[in-house]
Short mmCIF file of C-alpha atoms in Angstrom, two decimals:
data_model
loop_
_atom_site.label_atom_id
_atom_site.label_comp_id
_atom_site.label_asym_id
_atom_site.label_seq_id
_atom_site.Cartn_x
_atom_site.Cartn_y
_atom_site.Cartn_z
CA UNK J 1 1.39 23.56 -13.81
CA UNK J 2 0.64 20.76 -16.18
CA UNK J 3 0.16 17.27 -15.04
CA UNK J 4 3.05 14.97 -15.34
CA UNK J 5 2.66 12.40 -17.67
CA UNK J 6 2.64 8.76 -16.20
CA UNK J 7 2.07 10.57 -12.84
CA UNK J 8 -1.49 9.25 -11.48
CA UNK J 9 -0.53 10.30 -7.96
CA UNK J 10 -4.03 12.13 -7.77
CA UNK J 11 -5.74 8.64 -8.56
CA UNK J 12 -4.08 7.21 -5.79
CA UNK J 13 -2.92 9.31 -2.65
CA UNK J 14 -5.82 11.46 -1.98
CA UNK J 15 -9.39 9.53 -0.75
CA UNK J 16 -12.74 10.37 -2.95
CA UNK J 17 -15.65 10.00 -1.22
CA UNK J 18 -17.97 10.74 -4.23
CA UNK J 19 -19.19 7.41 -6.27
CA UNK J 20 -16.70 6.27 -8.93
CA UNK J 21 -17.86 3.95 -11.45
CA UNK J 22 -17.02 0.48 -10.00
CA UNK J 23 -16.45 1.82 -6.55
CA UNK J 24 -19.84 3.26 -5.37
CA UNK J 25 -18.56 4.14 -1.92
CA UNK J 26 -15.50 5.88 -3.54
CA UNK J 27 -11.83 4.99 -2.70
CA UNK J 28 -9.70 5.29 0.48
CA UNK J 29 -6.43 7.30 0.81
CA UNK J 30 -3.76 5.39 -0.87
CA UNK J 31 -5.93 3.06 -2.91
CA UNK J 32 -5.48 2.95 -6.72
CA UNK J 33 -8.69 4.03 -8.34
CA UNK J 34 -9.86 1.34 -11.01
CA UNK J 35 -10.04 3.61 -13.70
CA UNK J 36 -6.09 4.70 -13.54
CA UNK J 37 -4.52 2.92 -16.56
CA UNK J 38 -1.24 1.19 -16.71
CA UNK J 39 0.22 4.10 -18.40
CA UNK J 40 -0.94 5.98 -15.50
CA UNK J 41 -3.62 8.19 -17.08
CA UNK J 42 -7.38 8.19 -16.08
CA UNK J 43 -9.64 6.15 -18.37
CA UNK J 44 -13.05 8.13 -17.63
CA UNK J 45 -11.12 11.54 -18.30
CA UNK J 46 -13.42 14.04 -19.81
CA UNK J 47 -16.53 11.52 -19.68
CA UNK J 48 -19.53 12.63 -17.52
CA UNK J 49 -19.31 9.48 -15.05
CA UNK J 50 -16.19 11.20 -13.69
CA UNK J 51 -16.27 12.64 -10.21
CA UNK J 52 -16.72 16.11 -10.00
CA UNK J 53 -13.86 16.42 -7.74
CA UNK J 54 -11.23 14.64 -9.83
CA UNK J 55 -12.27 17.21 -12.78
CA UNK J 56 -11.83 20.21 -10.53
CA UNK J 57 -8.10 18.93 -9.37
CA UNK J 58 -5.39 21.44 -10.63
CA UNK J 59 -1.99 20.42 -10.54
CA UNK J 60 0.16 22.70 -8.56
CA UNK J 61 3.99 22.53 -7.21
CA UNK J 62 2.59 22.78 -3.81
CA UNK J 63 0.77 19.54 -4.39
CA UNK J 64 2.70 17.59 -7.04
CA UNK J 65 6.02 18.70 -6.15
CA UNK J 66 8.73 17.70 -8.94
CA UNK J 67 7.83 13.67 -9.54
CA UNK J 68 5.59 11.10 -8.71
CA UNK J 69 6.98 10.17 -5.44
CA UNK J 70 6.65 13.75 -4.34
CA UNK J 71 3.22 13.81 -5.47
CA UNK J 72 2.25 11.11 -3.56
CA UNK J 73 3.65 12.25 -0.31
CA UNK J 74 2.62 15.61 -0.49
CA UNK J 75 -0.96 14.80 -1.57
CA UNK J 76 -0.89 11.86 1.29
CA UNK J 77 0.22 14.91 3.58
CA UNK J 78 -2.60 17.29 2.57
CA UNK J 79 -5.15 14.23 3.20
CA UNK J 80 -3.87 14.04 6.50
CA UNK J 81 -3.71 17.71 7.38
CA UNK J 82 -7.33 18.56 6.21
CA UNK J 83 -9.23 15.19 7.39
CA UNK J 84 -12.41 15.96 9.45
CA UNK J 85 -11.38 14.34 13.04
#
């Protein structure tokens, strides 16, 4: 599956524990990444400072569903389901 244009759910829904430029402590789940543009694309896509976790994300129907709303919900569910207690 290719990423859905103008989605950006992967830049909002999950937590990212590694440093992101301008976000040295990463970001919390549900927090919008500073590098998510108004067009819902990554402003540091393909740049070396982009976190490895972001570069390794692959869109999949099990994670992204059929819409941005599905993706926010599903990624949020995966975030909770895989959280370390």
